[in-house]
GROMACS .gro file of C-alpha atoms in nm:
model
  205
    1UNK     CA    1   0.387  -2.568   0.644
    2UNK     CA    2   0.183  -2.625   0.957
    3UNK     CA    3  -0.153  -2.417   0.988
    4UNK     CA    4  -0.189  -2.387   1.345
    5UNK     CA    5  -0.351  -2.092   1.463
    6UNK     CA    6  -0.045  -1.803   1.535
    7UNK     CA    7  -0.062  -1.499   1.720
    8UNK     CA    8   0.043  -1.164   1.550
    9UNK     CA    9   0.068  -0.810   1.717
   10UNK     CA   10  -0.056  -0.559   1.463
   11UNK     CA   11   0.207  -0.447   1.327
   12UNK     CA   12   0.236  -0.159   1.183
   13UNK     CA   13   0.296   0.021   1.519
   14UNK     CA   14   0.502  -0.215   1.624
   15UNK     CA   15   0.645  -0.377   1.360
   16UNK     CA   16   0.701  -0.703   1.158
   17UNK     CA   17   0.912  -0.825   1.455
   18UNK     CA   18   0.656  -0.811   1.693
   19UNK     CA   19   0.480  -1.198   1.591
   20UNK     CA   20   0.543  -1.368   1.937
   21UNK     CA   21   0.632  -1.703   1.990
   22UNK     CA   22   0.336  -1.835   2.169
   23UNK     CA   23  -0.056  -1.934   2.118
   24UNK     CA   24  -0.347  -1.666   2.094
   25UNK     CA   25  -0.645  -1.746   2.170
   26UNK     CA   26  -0.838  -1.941   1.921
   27UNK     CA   27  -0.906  -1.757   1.561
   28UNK     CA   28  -0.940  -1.761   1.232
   29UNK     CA   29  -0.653  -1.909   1.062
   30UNK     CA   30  -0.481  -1.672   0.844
   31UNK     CA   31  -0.664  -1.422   1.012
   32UNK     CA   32  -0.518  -1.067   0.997
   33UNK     CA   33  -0.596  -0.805   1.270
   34UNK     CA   34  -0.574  -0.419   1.259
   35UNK     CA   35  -0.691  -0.149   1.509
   36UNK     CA   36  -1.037  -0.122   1.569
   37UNK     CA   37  -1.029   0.251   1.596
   38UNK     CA   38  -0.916   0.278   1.240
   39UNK     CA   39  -1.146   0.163   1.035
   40UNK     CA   40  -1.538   0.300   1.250
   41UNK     CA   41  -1.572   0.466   0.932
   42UNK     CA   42  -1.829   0.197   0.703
   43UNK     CA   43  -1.596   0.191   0.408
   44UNK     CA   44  -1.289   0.167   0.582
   45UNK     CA   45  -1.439  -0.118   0.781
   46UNK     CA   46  -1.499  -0.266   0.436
   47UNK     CA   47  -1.137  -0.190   0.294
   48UNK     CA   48  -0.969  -0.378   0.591
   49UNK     CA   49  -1.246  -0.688   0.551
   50UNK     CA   50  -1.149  -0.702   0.203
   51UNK     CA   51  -0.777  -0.691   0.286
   52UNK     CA   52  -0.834  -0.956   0.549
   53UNK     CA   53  -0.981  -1.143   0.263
   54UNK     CA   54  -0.750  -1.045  -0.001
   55UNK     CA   55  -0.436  -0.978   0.107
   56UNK     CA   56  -0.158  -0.848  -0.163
   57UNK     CA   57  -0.435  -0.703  -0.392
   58UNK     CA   58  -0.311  -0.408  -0.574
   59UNK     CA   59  -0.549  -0.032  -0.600
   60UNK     CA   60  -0.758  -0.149  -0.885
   61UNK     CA   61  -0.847  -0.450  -0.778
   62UNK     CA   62  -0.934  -0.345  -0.457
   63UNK     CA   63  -1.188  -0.062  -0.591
   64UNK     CA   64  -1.328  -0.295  -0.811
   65UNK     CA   65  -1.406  -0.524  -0.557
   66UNK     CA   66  -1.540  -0.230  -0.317
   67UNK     CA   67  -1.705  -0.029  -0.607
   68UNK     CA   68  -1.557   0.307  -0.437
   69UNK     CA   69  -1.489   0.597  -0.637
   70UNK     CA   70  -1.128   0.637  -0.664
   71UNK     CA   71  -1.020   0.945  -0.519
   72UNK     CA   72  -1.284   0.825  -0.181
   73UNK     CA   73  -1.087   0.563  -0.193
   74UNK     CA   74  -0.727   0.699  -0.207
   75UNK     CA   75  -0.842   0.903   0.082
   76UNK     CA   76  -0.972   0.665   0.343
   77UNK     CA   77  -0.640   0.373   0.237
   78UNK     CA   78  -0.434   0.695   0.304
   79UNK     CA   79  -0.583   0.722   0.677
   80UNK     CA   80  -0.560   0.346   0.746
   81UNK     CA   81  -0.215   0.383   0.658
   82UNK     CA   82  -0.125   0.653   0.834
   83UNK     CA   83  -0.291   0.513   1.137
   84UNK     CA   84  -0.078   0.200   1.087
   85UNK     CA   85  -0.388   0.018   0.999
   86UNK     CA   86  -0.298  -0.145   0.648
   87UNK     CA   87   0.038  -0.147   0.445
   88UNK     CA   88   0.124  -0.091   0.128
   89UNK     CA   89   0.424  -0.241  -0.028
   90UNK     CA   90   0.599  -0.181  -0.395
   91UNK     CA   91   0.653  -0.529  -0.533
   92UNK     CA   92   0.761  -0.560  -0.908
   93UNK     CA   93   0.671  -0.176  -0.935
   94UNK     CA   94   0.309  -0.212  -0.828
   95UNK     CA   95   0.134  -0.083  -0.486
   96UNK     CA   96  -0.033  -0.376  -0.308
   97UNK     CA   97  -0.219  -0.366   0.022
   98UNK     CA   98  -0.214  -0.525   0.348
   99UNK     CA   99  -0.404  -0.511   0.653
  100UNK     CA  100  -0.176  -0.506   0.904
  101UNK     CA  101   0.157  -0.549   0.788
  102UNK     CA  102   0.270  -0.812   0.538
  103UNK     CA  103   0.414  -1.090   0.830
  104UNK     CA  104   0.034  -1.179   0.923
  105UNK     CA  105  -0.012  -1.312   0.626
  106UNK     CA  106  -0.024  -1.671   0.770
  107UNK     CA  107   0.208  -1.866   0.431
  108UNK     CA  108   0.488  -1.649   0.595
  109UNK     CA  109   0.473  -1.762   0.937
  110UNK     CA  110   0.755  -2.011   1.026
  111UNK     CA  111   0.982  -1.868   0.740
  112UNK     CA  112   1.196  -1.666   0.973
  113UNK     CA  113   1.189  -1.307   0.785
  114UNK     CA  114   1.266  -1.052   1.015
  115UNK     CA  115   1.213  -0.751   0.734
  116UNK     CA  116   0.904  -0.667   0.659
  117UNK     CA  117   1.002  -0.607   0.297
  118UNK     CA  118   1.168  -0.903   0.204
  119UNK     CA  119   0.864  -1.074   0.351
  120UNK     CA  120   0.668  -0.911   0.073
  121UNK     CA  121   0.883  -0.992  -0.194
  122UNK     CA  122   0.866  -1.337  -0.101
  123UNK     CA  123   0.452  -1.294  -0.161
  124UNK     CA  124   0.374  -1.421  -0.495
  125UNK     CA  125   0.266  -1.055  -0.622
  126UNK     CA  126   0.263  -0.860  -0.908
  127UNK     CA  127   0.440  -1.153  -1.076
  128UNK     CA  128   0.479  -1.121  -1.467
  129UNK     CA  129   0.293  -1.342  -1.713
  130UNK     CA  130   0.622  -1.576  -1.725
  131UNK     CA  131   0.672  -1.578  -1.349
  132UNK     CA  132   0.305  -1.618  -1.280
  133UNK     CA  133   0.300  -1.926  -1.500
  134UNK     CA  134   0.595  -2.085  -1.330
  135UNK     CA  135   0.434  -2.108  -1.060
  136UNK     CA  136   0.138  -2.219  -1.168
  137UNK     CA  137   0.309  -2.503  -1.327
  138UNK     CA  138   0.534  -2.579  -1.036
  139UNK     CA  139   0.229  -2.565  -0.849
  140UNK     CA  140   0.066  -2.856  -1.034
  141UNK     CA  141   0.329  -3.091  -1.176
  142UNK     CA  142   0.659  -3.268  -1.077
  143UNK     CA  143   0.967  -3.080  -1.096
  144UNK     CA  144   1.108  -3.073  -1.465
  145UNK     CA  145   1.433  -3.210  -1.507
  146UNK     CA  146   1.581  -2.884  -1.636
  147UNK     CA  147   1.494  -2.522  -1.726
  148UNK     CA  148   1.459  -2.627  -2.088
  149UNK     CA  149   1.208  -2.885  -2.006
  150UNK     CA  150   1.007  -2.638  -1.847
  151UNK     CA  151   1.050  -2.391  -2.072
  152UNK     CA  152   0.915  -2.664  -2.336
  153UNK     CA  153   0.667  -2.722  -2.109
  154UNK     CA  154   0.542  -2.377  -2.115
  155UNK     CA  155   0.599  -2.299  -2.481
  156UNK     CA  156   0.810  -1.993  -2.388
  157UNK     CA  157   1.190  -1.928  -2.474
  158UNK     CA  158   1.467  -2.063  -2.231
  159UNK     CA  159   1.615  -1.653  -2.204
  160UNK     CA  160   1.276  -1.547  -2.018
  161UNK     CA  161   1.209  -1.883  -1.846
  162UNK     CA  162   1.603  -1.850  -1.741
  163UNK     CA  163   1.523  -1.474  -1.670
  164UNK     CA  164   1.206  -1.552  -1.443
  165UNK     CA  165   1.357  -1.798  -1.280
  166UNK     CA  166   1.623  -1.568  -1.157
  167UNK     CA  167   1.418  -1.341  -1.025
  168UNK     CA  168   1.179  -1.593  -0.832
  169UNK     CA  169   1.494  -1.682  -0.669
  170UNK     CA  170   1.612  -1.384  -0.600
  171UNK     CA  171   1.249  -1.317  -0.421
  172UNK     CA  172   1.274  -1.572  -0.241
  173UNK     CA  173   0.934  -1.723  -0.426
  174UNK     CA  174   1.139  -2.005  -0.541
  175UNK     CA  175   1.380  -2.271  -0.404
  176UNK     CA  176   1.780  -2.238  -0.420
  177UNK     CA  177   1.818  -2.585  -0.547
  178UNK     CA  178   1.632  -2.709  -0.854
  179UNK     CA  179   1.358  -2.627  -1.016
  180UNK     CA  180   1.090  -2.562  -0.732
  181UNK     CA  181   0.853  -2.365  -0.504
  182UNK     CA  182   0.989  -2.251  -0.165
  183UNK     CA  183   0.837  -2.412   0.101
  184UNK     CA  184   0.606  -2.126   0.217
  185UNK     CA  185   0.511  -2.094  -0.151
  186UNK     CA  186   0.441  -2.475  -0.192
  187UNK     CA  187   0.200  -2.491   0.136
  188UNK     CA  188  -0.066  -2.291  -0.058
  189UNK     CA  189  -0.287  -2.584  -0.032
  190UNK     CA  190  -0.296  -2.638   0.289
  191UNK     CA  191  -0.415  -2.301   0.375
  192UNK     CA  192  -0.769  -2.159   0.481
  193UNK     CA  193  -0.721  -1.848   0.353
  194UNK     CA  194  -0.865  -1.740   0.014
  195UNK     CA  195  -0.551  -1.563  -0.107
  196UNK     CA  196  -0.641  -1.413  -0.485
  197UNK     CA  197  -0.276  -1.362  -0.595
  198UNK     CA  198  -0.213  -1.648  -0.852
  199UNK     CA  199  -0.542  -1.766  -0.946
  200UNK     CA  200  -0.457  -2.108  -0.893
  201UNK     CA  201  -0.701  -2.175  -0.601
  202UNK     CA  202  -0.857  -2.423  -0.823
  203UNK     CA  203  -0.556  -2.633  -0.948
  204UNK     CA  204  -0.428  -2.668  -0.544
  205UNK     CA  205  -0.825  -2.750  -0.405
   0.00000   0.00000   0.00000
């Protein structure tokens, strides 16, 4: 996946098929933008930093990180995204948080998605422990020659490797042929942007 700076139109009023095919001005890569009117207030000028930082992170984290008292909190995300100003989307039956809407986030540039919601659930979030460590280990090591190997590999049963598996397809998190990342997914390295989801910053620096 390339890196070079894109343009996005905030999206949330216009929608995830508003990214135009041309060259901004120079930014930030993988930087999202929302409206400045929405966010004057201090701490919702700190949730959308934090977003920008952290895209994907789910209500917990996102207090913890912020320290805000939760129902402050609930509040001021529930005027950002009413003013179009961050997004939340249910992946694998938890809430996470955008600024913006989820096709800024730059791994998802080039892919194609038109749908704002299968762009999330090709965002490695809210991934169980045996999904999570999938790809973590895909993220690291050569493909394995079968699901059994990696299954092995991870010292977990070939049902909820096989079962995992299925569903990282399914997302879109994983490759239709063999045993690996989707392209997007596999780019993480390249990328400039901190993004928290995985915890595998560390294995791909």
């Amino acid at each position: 996946m390339t890196t070079d700076i894109f343009t996005a139109i905030l999206g949330g009023t216009l929608g995830f098929g508003s990214i135009l095919p041309f060259i901004a001005p120079p930014m930030i890569q993988g930087t999202i933008i929302a409206p400045r009117e929405s966010y004057e207030h201090p701490l919702r000028s700190r949730i959308i930093s934090t977003l920008v930082k952290s895209p994907g992170i789910h209500f917990r984290e996102l207090q913890r990180q912020l320290d805000a008292a939760n129902g402050t909190l609930r509040h001021h995300l529930r005027v950002l995204t009413n003013e179009k100003s961050v997004t939340t989307v249910s992946v694998n039956g938890r809430t996470c948080y955008y600024a913006g809407a989820p096709a800024q986030v730059e791994i998802l540039e080039g892919t194609g998605v038109t749908d704002e919601y299968r762009a999330a659930s090709m965002l490695p979030v809210g991934l169980s422990g045996v999904q999570k460590s999938i790809v973590k280990k895909l993220s690291n090591s050569p493909e394995p020659a079968s699901q059994a190997q990696l299954a092995r590999d991870l010292g977990r049963s070939r049902a909820s490797v096989h079962s995992a598996i299925t569903v990282l397809r399914n997302r879109g998190i994983l490759s239709e042929a063999g045993i690996s990342l989707a392209p997007h997914i596999n780019a993480l390295h390249e990328s400039k942007v901190d993004y928290p989801w995985l915890g595998i910053r560390q294995e791909l620096a």
